[in-house]
């Protein structure tokens, strides 16, 4: 692995939109862990841990385009679950859902905007 392609050098080259996605994931992940612990709802806390796992993979530069794609339904499915599982909604709930809407839109844009990386065994023709 060369220094230019190392995960540490790739972190420094993140776009502003990627940093926005990271910030949104941290916010919703922390809110989920907090709500899960306070309310005693293990699945809610685990959803937050899932976001943390995605961030680890993202910073390791593991198939980012796939992470964008999987992050969209992972985040979107939490809306109907939230409506069904909650009987009272607080300000934290609404902030979290607003963050998740922006996160979904950001992930859609990143997925569409990011080209698939070519495989390492691609044959190229010489001039």
Short mmCIF file of N, CA, C and O in Angstrom, two decimals:
data_model
loop_
_atom_site.label_atom_id
_atom_site.label_comp_id
_atom_site.label_asym_id
_atom_site.label_seq_id
_atom_site.Cartn_x
_atom_site.Cartn_y
_atom_site.Cartn_z
N UNK A 1 0.86 -1.18 0.00
CA UNK A 1 0.00 0.00 0.00
C UNK A 1 0.90 1.22 0.00
O UNK A 1 1.76 1.39 0.85
N UNK A 2 0.72 2.09 -0.97
CA UNK A 2 1.53 3.30 -1.03
C UNK A 2 0.97 4.36 -0.10
O UNK A 2 -0.17 4.29 0.34
N UNK A 3 1.80 5.35 0.19
CA UNK A 3 1.37 6.40 1.12
C UNK A 3 0.19 7.17 0.56
O UNK A 3 -0.68 7.61 1.30
N UNK A 4 0.12 7.32 -0.76
CA UNK A 4 -0.98 8.07 -1.37
C UNK A 4 -2.30 7.32 -1.25
O UNK A 4 -3.35 7.93 -1.20
N UNK A 5 -2.27 6.01 -1.22
CA UNK A 5 -3.50 5.23 -1.18
C UNK A 5 -3.83 4.72 0.22
O UNK A 5 -4.75 3.93 0.38
N UNK A 6 -3.07 5.12 1.22
CA UNK A 6 -3.34 4.65 2.58
C UNK A 6 -4.62 5.29 3.10
O UNK A 6 -4.98 6.39 2.69
N UNK A 7 -5.31 4.61 4.02
CA UNK A 7 -6.54 5.17 4.59
C UNK A 7 -6.33 6.53 5.22
O UNK A 7 -7.17 7.40 5.14
N UNK A 8 -5.16 6.74 5.85
CA UNK A 8 -4.90 8.03 6.50
C UNK A 8 -4.84 9.16 5.48
O UNK A 8 -5.35 10.25 5.73
N UNK A 9 -4.24 8.92 4.33
CA UNK A 9 -4.19 9.97 3.32
C UNK A 9 -5.56 10.19 2.68
O UNK A 9 -5.90 11.30 2.28
N UNK A 10 -6.37 9.15 2.60
CA UNK A 10 -7.71 9.30 2.04
C UNK A 10 -8.62 10.09 2.97
O UNK A 10 -9.50 10.81 2.53
N UNK A 11 -8.42 9.97 4.29
CA UNK A 11 -9.22 10.73 5.25
C UNK A 11 -8.99 12.21 5.05
O UNK A 11 -9.93 13.00 5.07
N UNK A 12 -7.75 12.60 4.80
CA UNK A 12 -7.43 14.01 4.59
C UNK A 12 -8.02 14.55 3.30
O UNK A 12 -8.16 15.76 3.14
N UNK A 13 -8.39 13.67 2.39
CA UNK A 13 -8.91 14.12 1.10
C UNK A 13 -10.44 13.99 1.00
O UNK A 13 -10.99 14.00 -0.09
N UNK A 14 -11.11 13.89 2.13
CA UNK A 14 -12.57 13.80 2.10
C UNK A 14 -13.16 15.13 1.63
O UNK A 14 -12.65 16.20 1.96
N UNK A 15 -14.25 15.04 0.90
CA UNK A 15 -14.94 16.24 0.45
C UNK A 15 -15.77 16.82 1.59
O UNK A 15 -16.01 16.15 2.60
N UNK A 16 -16.22 18.04 1.40
CA UNK A 16 -17.06 18.66 2.41
C UNK A 16 -18.36 17.87 2.59
O UNK A 16 -18.87 17.75 3.71
N UNK A 17 -18.88 17.34 1.51
CA UNK A 17 -20.12 16.55 1.60
C UNK A 17 -19.89 15.25 2.37
O UNK A 17 -20.76 14.82 3.13
N UNK A 18 -18.74 14.64 2.19
CA UNK A 18 -18.42 13.44 2.96
C UNK A 18 -18.28 13.78 4.44
O UNK A 18 -18.75 13.03 5.29
N UNK A 19 -17.66 14.90 4.76
CA UNK A 19 -17.55 15.32 6.16
C UNK A 19 -18.93 15.63 6.74
O UNK A 19 -19.19 15.36 7.91
N UNK A 20 -19.81 16.19 5.92
CA UNK A 20 -21.18 16.44 6.37
C UNK A 20 -21.85 15.12 6.73
O UNK A 20 -22.49 14.99 7.77
N UNK A 21 -21.69 14.12 5.86
CA UNK A 21 -22.27 12.80 6.13
C UNK A 21 -21.70 12.22 7.41
O UNK A 21 -22.44 11.65 8.23
N UNK A 22 -20.40 12.36 7.62
CA UNK A 22 -19.77 11.86 8.85
C UNK A 22 -20.39 12.54 10.07
O UNK A 22 -20.75 11.89 11.05
N UNK A 23 -20.53 13.87 10.00
CA UNK A 23 -21.10 14.62 11.13
C UNK A 23 -22.53 14.18 11.41
O UNK A 23 -22.93 13.98 12.56
N UNK A 24 -23.33 14.00 10.35
CA UNK A 24 -24.72 13.58 10.51
C UNK A 24 -24.79 12.17 11.11
O UNK A 24 -25.65 11.89 11.96
N UNK A 25 -23.90 11.30 10.68
CA UNK A 25 -23.88 9.94 11.22
C UNK A 25 -23.48 9.94 12.68
O UNK A 25 -24.07 9.21 13.49
N UNK A 26 -22.52 10.77 13.04
CA UNK A 26 -22.13 10.86 14.45
C UNK A 26 -23.30 11.36 15.28
O UNK A 26 -23.61 10.81 16.34
N UNK A 27 -23.99 12.39 14.79
CA UNK A 27 -25.12 12.96 15.54
C UNK A 27 -26.22 11.91 15.73
O UNK A 27 -26.68 11.66 16.86
N UNK A 28 -26.66 11.28 14.66
CA UNK A 28 -27.76 10.32 14.78
C UNK A 28 -27.31 9.08 15.55
O UNK A 28 -28.08 8.50 16.31
N UNK A 29 -26.05 8.68 15.39
CA UNK A 29 -25.56 7.53 16.14
C UNK A 29 -25.53 7.79 17.63
O UNK A 29 -25.98 6.95 18.43
N UNK A 30 -25.04 8.95 18.03
CA UNK A 30 -24.99 9.31 19.45
C UNK A 30 -26.41 9.43 20.01
O UNK A 30 -26.69 8.95 21.11
N UNK A 31 -27.31 10.04 19.26
CA UNK A 31 -28.69 10.17 19.71
C UNK A 31 -29.35 8.80 19.89
O UNK A 31 -30.11 8.60 20.84
N UNK A 32 -29.05 7.87 19.00
CA UNK A 32 -29.63 6.53 19.13
C UNK A 32 -29.08 5.79 20.34
O UNK A 32 -29.84 5.15 21.07
N UNK A 33 -27.78 5.87 20.55
CA UNK A 33 -27.20 5.20 21.72
C UNK A 33 -27.76 5.84 22.99
O UNK A 33 -28.17 5.14 23.92
N UNK A 34 -27.81 7.16 23.03
CA UNK A 34 -28.35 7.88 24.19
C UNK A 34 -29.80 7.47 24.46
O UNK A 34 -30.16 7.09 25.58
N UNK A 35 -30.63 7.55 23.42
CA UNK A 35 -32.05 7.20 23.59
C UNK A 35 -32.22 5.74 23.97
O UNK A 35 -33.07 5.40 24.79
N UNK A 36 -31.43 4.87 23.37
CA UNK A 36 -31.52 3.46 23.69
C UNK A 36 -31.18 3.16 25.13
O UNK A 36 -31.83 2.35 25.79
N UNK A 37 -30.17 3.84 25.65
CA UNK A 37 -29.76 3.63 27.03
C UNK A 37 -30.78 4.24 27.99
O UNK A 37 -31.22 3.61 28.95
N UNK A 38 -31.20 5.49 27.72
CA UNK A 38 -32.14 6.18 28.60
C UNK A 38 -33.50 5.48 28.64
O UNK A 38 -34.10 5.32 29.70
N UNK A 39 -33.98 5.07 27.47
CA UNK A 39 -35.30 4.44 27.38
C UNK A 39 -35.25 2.94 27.63
O UNK A 39 -36.29 2.28 27.68
N UNK A 40 -34.06 2.40 27.73
CA UNK A 40 -33.93 0.95 27.93
C UNK A 40 -34.31 0.14 26.71
O UNK A 40 -34.78 -0.98 26.83
N UNK A 41 -34.13 0.69 25.54
CA UNK A 41 -34.47 0.00 24.29
C UNK A 41 -33.18 -0.41 23.58
O UNK A 41 -32.55 0.39 22.89
N UNK A 42 -32.83 -1.65 23.77
CA UNK A 42 -31.58 -2.18 23.20
C UNK A 42 -31.52 -2.02 21.68
O UNK A 42 -30.49 -1.61 21.15
N UNK A 43 -32.60 -2.31 20.92
CA UNK A 43 -32.52 -2.16 19.46
C UNK A 43 -32.18 -0.73 19.01
O UNK A 43 -31.49 -0.54 18.01
N UNK A 44 -32.66 0.25 19.75
CA UNK A 44 -32.36 1.65 19.40
C UNK A 44 -30.87 1.92 19.60
O UNK A 44 -30.21 2.52 18.74
N UNK A 45 -30.33 1.45 20.72
CA UNK A 45 -28.90 1.62 20.97
C UNK A 45 -28.07 0.87 19.92
O UNK A 45 -27.04 1.37 19.46
N UNK A 46 -28.52 -0.30 19.53
CA UNK A 46 -27.79 -1.08 18.52
C UNK A 46 -27.79 -0.38 17.17
O UNK A 46 -26.84 -0.51 16.41
N UNK A 47 -28.85 0.35 16.86
CA UNK A 47 -28.88 1.12 15.62
C UNK A 47 -27.76 2.16 15.64
O UNK A 47 -27.09 2.38 14.63
N UNK A 48 -27.54 2.78 16.79
CA UNK A 48 -26.45 3.73 16.92
C UNK A 48 -25.09 3.07 16.77
O UNK A 48 -24.17 3.63 16.15
N UNK A 49 -24.96 1.87 17.31
CA UNK A 49 -23.71 1.12 17.16
C UNK A 49 -23.49 0.76 15.69
O UNK A 49 -22.36 0.76 15.20
N UNK A 50 -24.57 0.49 14.96
CA UNK A 50 -24.47 0.21 13.53
C UNK A 50 -23.89 1.40 12.77
O UNK A 50 -23.07 1.23 11.86
N UNK A 51 -24.30 2.59 13.16
CA UNK A 51 -23.73 3.79 12.54
C UNK A 51 -22.24 3.89 12.84
O UNK A 51 -21.45 4.26 11.97
N UNK A 52 -21.84 3.56 14.06
CA UNK A 52 -20.42 3.60 14.42
C UNK A 52 -19.62 2.61 13.58
O UNK A 52 -18.52 2.92 13.11
N UNK A 53 -20.19 1.43 13.38
CA UNK A 53 -19.53 0.43 12.54
C UNK A 53 -19.35 0.91 11.11
O UNK A 53 -18.30 0.70 10.49
N UNK A 54 -20.36 1.58 10.60
CA UNK A 54 -20.27 2.12 9.24
C UNK A 54 -19.17 3.18 9.15
O UNK A 54 -18.44 3.25 8.16
N UNK A 55 -19.05 3.99 10.18
CA UNK A 55 -17.98 5.01 10.18
C UNK A 55 -16.60 4.37 10.19
O UNK A 55 -15.69 4.84 9.51
N UNK A 56 -16.44 3.30 10.95
CA UNK A 56 -15.16 2.61 10.97
C UNK A 56 -14.82 2.10 9.57
O UNK A 56 -13.71 2.32 9.06
N UNK A 57 -15.78 1.46 8.92
CA UNK A 57 -15.56 0.97 7.56
C UNK A 57 -15.28 2.13 6.60
O UNK A 57 -14.41 2.03 5.72
N UNK A 58 -15.99 3.23 6.76
CA UNK A 58 -15.79 4.39 5.90
C UNK A 58 -14.36 4.92 6.04
O UNK A 58 -13.69 5.19 5.04
N UNK A 59 -13.90 5.09 7.27
CA UNK A 59 -12.56 5.62 7.48
C UNK A 59 -11.46 4.63 7.10
O UNK A 59 -10.33 5.03 6.85
N UNK A 60 -11.80 3.35 7.05
CA UNK A 60 -10.86 2.36 6.53
C UNK A 60 -10.91 2.30 5.00
O UNK A 60 -10.21 1.50 4.39
N UNK A 61 -11.75 3.13 4.41
CA UNK A 61 -11.91 3.23 2.95
C UNK A 61 -12.41 1.91 2.37
O UNK A 61 -11.99 1.49 1.30
N UNK A 62 -13.32 1.28 3.08
CA UNK A 62 -13.87 0.01 2.63
C UNK A 62 -15.14 0.24 1.83
O UNK A 62 -16.18 0.58 2.40
N UNK A 63 -15.07 0.12 0.53
CA UNK A 63 -16.21 0.16 -0.38
C UNK A 63 -17.20 1.27 -0.02
O UNK A 63 -18.37 1.02 0.29
N UNK A 64 -16.73 2.48 -0.08
CA UNK A 64 -17.53 3.62 0.33
C UNK A 64 -18.83 3.74 -0.46
O UNK A 64 -19.87 4.06 0.10
N UNK A 65 -18.77 3.48 -1.73
CA UNK A 65 -19.99 3.61 -2.54
C UNK A 65 -21.06 2.62 -2.05
O UNK A 65 -22.24 2.95 -1.97
N UNK A 66 -20.64 1.42 -1.69
CA UNK A 66 -21.58 0.44 -1.14
C UNK A 66 -22.11 0.91 0.22
O UNK A 66 -23.29 0.73 0.52
N UNK A 67 -21.25 1.51 1.03
CA UNK A 67 -21.70 2.04 2.32
C UNK A 67 -22.76 3.13 2.12
O UNK A 67 -23.73 3.19 2.87
N UNK A 68 -22.56 3.98 1.11
CA UNK A 68 -23.58 5.00 0.82
C UNK A 68 -24.90 4.33 0.48
O UNK A 68 -25.97 4.71 0.99
N UNK A 69 -24.83 3.33 -0.39
CA UNK A 69 -26.03 2.65 -0.85
C UNK A 69 -26.75 1.94 0.30
O UNK A 69 -27.97 2.03 0.43
N UNK A 70 -26.01 1.24 1.15
CA UNK A 70 -26.63 0.53 2.26
C UNK A 70 -27.12 1.48 3.36
O UNK A 70 -28.07 1.17 4.07
N UNK A 71 -26.48 2.63 3.47
CA UNK A 71 -26.88 3.60 4.49
C UNK A 71 -28.24 4.22 4.24
O UNK A 71 -28.93 4.63 5.18
N UNK A 72 -28.65 4.27 2.98
CA UNK A 72 -29.94 4.87 2.63
C UNK A 72 -31.10 4.07 3.23
O UNK A 72 -31.89 4.61 4.00
N UNK A 73 -31.24 2.77 2.93
CA UNK A 73 -32.36 2.03 3.54
C UNK A 73 -32.17 1.81 5.04
O UNK A 73 -33.16 1.76 5.78
N UNK A 74 -30.91 1.69 5.49
CA UNK A 74 -30.65 1.52 6.92
C UNK A 74 -31.23 2.70 7.70
O UNK A 74 -31.83 2.52 8.76
N UNK A 75 -31.05 3.89 7.16
CA UNK A 75 -31.57 5.09 7.83
C UNK A 75 -33.07 5.24 7.58
O UNK A 75 -33.82 5.56 8.50
N UNK A 76 -33.50 4.99 6.36
CA UNK A 76 -34.91 5.18 6.01
C UNK A 76 -35.84 4.24 6.78
O UNK A 76 -36.94 4.64 7.16
N UNK A 77 -35.41 3.02 7.04
CA UNK A 77 -36.27 2.06 7.72
C UNK A 77 -36.54 2.48 9.17
O UNK A 77 -37.51 2.03 9.78
N UNK A 78 -35.73 3.35 9.68
CA UNK A 78 -35.93 3.78 11.06
C UNK A 78 -37.13 4.70 11.23
O UNK A 78 -37.67 4.82 12.33
N UNK A 79 -37.59 5.32 10.16
CA UNK A 79 -38.79 6.18 10.24
C UNK A 79 -40.04 5.38 10.60
O UNK A 79 -40.72 5.71 11.57
N UNK A 80 -40.38 4.34 9.83
CA UNK A 80 -41.59 3.58 10.21
C UNK A 80 -41.43 2.87 11.56
O UNK A 80 -42.40 2.78 12.32
N UNK A 81 -40.23 2.41 11.86
CA UNK A 81 -40.01 1.77 13.16
C UNK A 81 -40.22 2.76 14.30
O UNK A 81 -40.80 2.43 15.33
N UNK A 82 -39.78 3.97 14.10
CA UNK A 82 -39.93 5.03 15.10
C UNK A 82 -41.41 5.35 15.32
O UNK A 82 -41.88 5.48 16.44
N UNK A 83 -42.17 5.45 14.24
CA UNK A 83 -43.60 5.76 14.33
C UNK A 83 -44.35 4.65 15.05
O UNK A 83 -45.21 4.91 15.89
N UNK A 84 -44.01 3.40 14.75
CA UNK A 84 -44.70 2.26 15.35
C UNK A 84 -44.29 2.06 16.81
O UNK A 84 -45.13 1.79 17.67
N UNK A 85 -43.01 2.22 17.11
CA UNK A 85 -42.50 1.88 18.43
C UNK A 85 -42.69 2.98 19.47
O UNK A 85 -42.75 2.69 20.66
N UNK A 86 -42.77 4.23 19.05
CA UNK A 86 -42.86 5.32 20.02
C UNK A 86 -44.31 5.73 20.24
O UNK A 86 -45.11 5.75 19.32
N UNK A 87 -44.61 6.07 21.48
CA UNK A 87 -45.96 6.59 21.77
C UNK A 87 -45.90 8.07 22.10
O UNK A 87 -46.88 8.78 21.93
N UNK A 88 -44.73 8.54 22.55
CA UNK A 88 -44.53 9.95 22.83
C UNK A 88 -43.29 10.41 22.09
O UNK A 88 -42.28 9.71 22.06
N UNK A 89 -43.37 11.59 21.51
CA UNK A 89 -42.25 12.11 20.74
C UNK A 89 -41.73 13.38 21.40
O UNK A 89 -42.49 14.27 21.73
N UNK A 90 -40.41 13.44 21.58
CA UNK A 90 -39.80 14.61 22.18
C UNK A 90 -38.97 15.36 21.15
O UNK A 90 -38.84 14.94 20.00
N UNK A 91 -38.36 16.45 21.60
CA UNK A 91 -37.55 17.28 20.71
C UNK A 91 -36.36 16.49 20.15
O UNK A 91 -36.01 16.65 18.98
N UNK A 92 -35.76 15.65 20.96
CA UNK A 92 -34.63 14.84 20.49
C UNK A 92 -35.06 13.95 19.33
O UNK A 92 -34.33 13.77 18.36
N UNK A 93 -36.26 13.40 19.41
CA UNK A 93 -36.77 12.55 18.33
C UNK A 93 -36.87 13.33 17.02
O UNK A 93 -36.47 12.84 15.96
N UNK A 94 -37.41 14.53 17.10
CA UNK A 94 -37.58 15.34 15.89
C UNK A 94 -36.25 15.81 15.32
O UNK A 94 -36.06 15.86 14.10
N UNK A 95 -35.32 16.15 16.20
CA UNK A 95 -33.98 16.54 15.73
C UNK A 95 -33.33 15.36 15.03
O UNK A 95 -32.75 15.51 13.94
N UNK A 96 -33.43 14.19 15.63
CA UNK A 96 -32.84 13.00 15.03
C UNK A 96 -33.44 12.72 13.66
O UNK A 96 -32.72 12.41 12.71
N UNK A 97 -34.73 12.82 13.53
CA UNK A 97 -35.37 12.54 12.24
C UNK A 97 -34.99 13.59 11.20
O UNK A 97 -34.80 13.26 10.02
N UNK A 98 -34.85 14.84 11.61
CA UNK A 98 -34.40 15.89 10.67
C UNK A 98 -32.98 15.58 10.20
O UNK A 98 -32.67 15.70 9.00
N UNK A 99 -32.13 15.18 11.13
CA UNK A 99 -30.76 14.80 10.78
C UNK A 99 -30.78 13.63 9.81
O UNK A 99 -30.04 13.61 8.82
N UNK A 100 -31.65 12.67 10.05
CA UNK A 100 -31.71 11.50 9.18
C UNK A 100 -32.22 11.83 7.78
O UNK A 100 -31.76 11.23 6.81
N UNK A 101 -33.13 12.77 7.67
CA UNK A 101 -33.59 13.18 6.33
C UNK A 101 -32.43 13.78 5.55
O UNK A 101 -32.20 13.43 4.38
N UNK A 102 -31.69 14.67 6.19
CA UNK A 102 -30.53 15.28 5.52
C UNK A 102 -29.48 14.21 5.22
O UNK A 102 -28.86 14.23 4.14
N UNK A 103 -29.30 13.26 6.12
CA UNK A 103 -28.34 12.17 5.89
C UNK A 103 -28.73 11.34 4.68
O UNK A 103 -27.89 11.03 3.83
N UNK A 104 -29.99 10.99 4.57
CA UNK A 104 -30.45 10.20 3.42
C UNK A 104 -30.19 10.95 2.12
O UNK A 104 -29.68 10.39 1.15
N UNK A 105 -30.54 12.22 2.09
CA UNK A 105 -30.31 13.03 0.89
C UNK A 105 -28.82 13.12 0.55
O UNK A 105 -28.42 13.03 -0.62
N UNK A 106 -28.00 13.27 1.57
CA UNK A 106 -26.55 13.34 1.37
C UNK A 106 -26.01 12.01 0.84
O UNK A 106 -25.21 12.00 -0.09
N UNK A 107 -26.48 10.91 1.40
CA UNK A 107 -26.02 9.59 0.94
C UNK A 107 -26.45 9.31 -0.49
O UNK A 107 -25.70 8.74 -1.28
N UNK A 108 -27.66 9.72 -0.84
CA UNK A 108 -28.13 9.55 -2.22
C UNK A 108 -27.21 10.32 -3.17
O UNK A 108 -26.76 9.79 -4.19
N UNK A 109 -26.92 11.57 -2.82
CA UNK A 109 -26.05 12.37 -3.67
C UNK A 109 -24.65 11.75 -3.78
O UNK A 109 -24.10 11.64 -4.87
N UNK A 110 -24.09 11.33 -2.65
CA UNK A 110 -22.76 10.73 -2.67
C UNK A 110 -22.74 9.45 -3.50
O UNK A 110 -21.79 9.19 -4.24
N UNK A 111 -23.79 8.65 -3.39
CA UNK A 111 -23.85 7.42 -4.17
C UNK A 111 -23.90 7.71 -5.66
O UNK A 111 -23.17 7.12 -6.45
N UNK A 112 -24.75 8.63 -6.04
CA UNK A 112 -24.90 8.96 -7.47
C UNK A 112 -23.64 9.64 -8.00
O UNK A 112 -23.21 9.39 -9.12
N UNK A 113 -23.03 10.48 -7.18
CA UNK A 113 -21.87 11.26 -7.61
C UNK A 113 -20.57 10.45 -7.64
O UNK A 113 -19.65 10.81 -8.34
N UNK A 114 -20.51 9.38 -6.87
CA UNK A 114 -19.29 8.58 -6.78
C UNK A 114 -19.31 7.49 -7.83
O UNK A 114 -20.21 6.68 -7.87
N UNK A 115 -18.29 7.51 -8.65
CA UNK A 115 -18.18 6.47 -9.66
C UNK A 115 -17.69 5.19 -9.03
O UNK A 115 -16.98 5.21 -8.04
N UNK A 116 -18.06 4.08 -9.62
CA UNK A 116 -17.53 2.80 -9.16
C UNK A 116 -16.05 2.76 -9.45
O UNK A 116 -15.61 3.18 -10.52
N UNK A 117 -15.28 2.27 -8.50
CA UNK A 117 -13.85 2.15 -8.71
C UNK A 117 -13.58 0.94 -9.58
O UNK A 117 -14.19 -0.12 -9.40
N UNK A 118 -12.68 1.08 -10.55
CA UNK A 118 -12.39 -0.07 -11.40
C UNK A 118 -11.70 -1.17 -10.61
O UNK A 118 -11.04 -0.92 -9.61
N UNK A 119 -11.89 -2.39 -11.07
CA UNK A 119 -11.24 -3.52 -10.41
C UNK A 119 -9.74 -3.44 -10.66
O UNK A 119 -9.28 -2.87 -11.65
N UNK A 120 -8.97 -4.05 -9.79
CA UNK A 120 -7.52 -3.99 -9.89
C UNK A 120 -6.97 -4.77 -11.08
O UNK A 120 -5.89 -4.53 -11.53
N UNK A 121 -7.74 -5.72 -11.60
CA UNK A 121 -7.29 -6.56 -12.70
C UNK A 121 -7.75 -6.04 -14.05
O UNK A 121 -7.85 -6.79 -14.99
N UNK A 122 -8.05 -4.76 -14.13
CA UNK A 122 -8.52 -4.20 -15.39
C UNK A 122 -7.39 -4.17 -16.41
O UNK A 122 -6.30 -3.71 -16.13
N UNK A 123 -7.68 -4.65 -17.61
CA UNK A 123 -6.71 -4.64 -18.68
C UNK A 123 -6.85 -3.34 -19.44
O UNK A 123 -7.93 -2.94 -19.83
N UNK A 124 -5.71 -2.67 -19.64
CA UNK A 124 -5.72 -1.43 -20.40
C UNK A 124 -4.90 -1.63 -21.66
O UNK A 124 -3.93 -2.38 -21.68
N UNK A 125 -5.25 -0.92 -22.70
CA UNK A 125 -4.51 -1.03 -23.96
C UNK A 125 -3.44 0.03 -23.98
O UNK A 125 -3.62 1.14 -23.50
N UNK A 126 -2.29 -0.32 -24.54
CA UNK A 126 -1.18 0.62 -24.65
C UNK A 126 -1.32 1.40 -25.94
O UNK A 126 -1.81 0.91 -26.94
N UNK A 127 -0.86 2.65 -25.89
CA UNK A 127 -0.90 3.49 -27.11
C UNK A 127 0.20 3.12 -28.05
O UNK A 127 1.26 2.84 -27.79
#
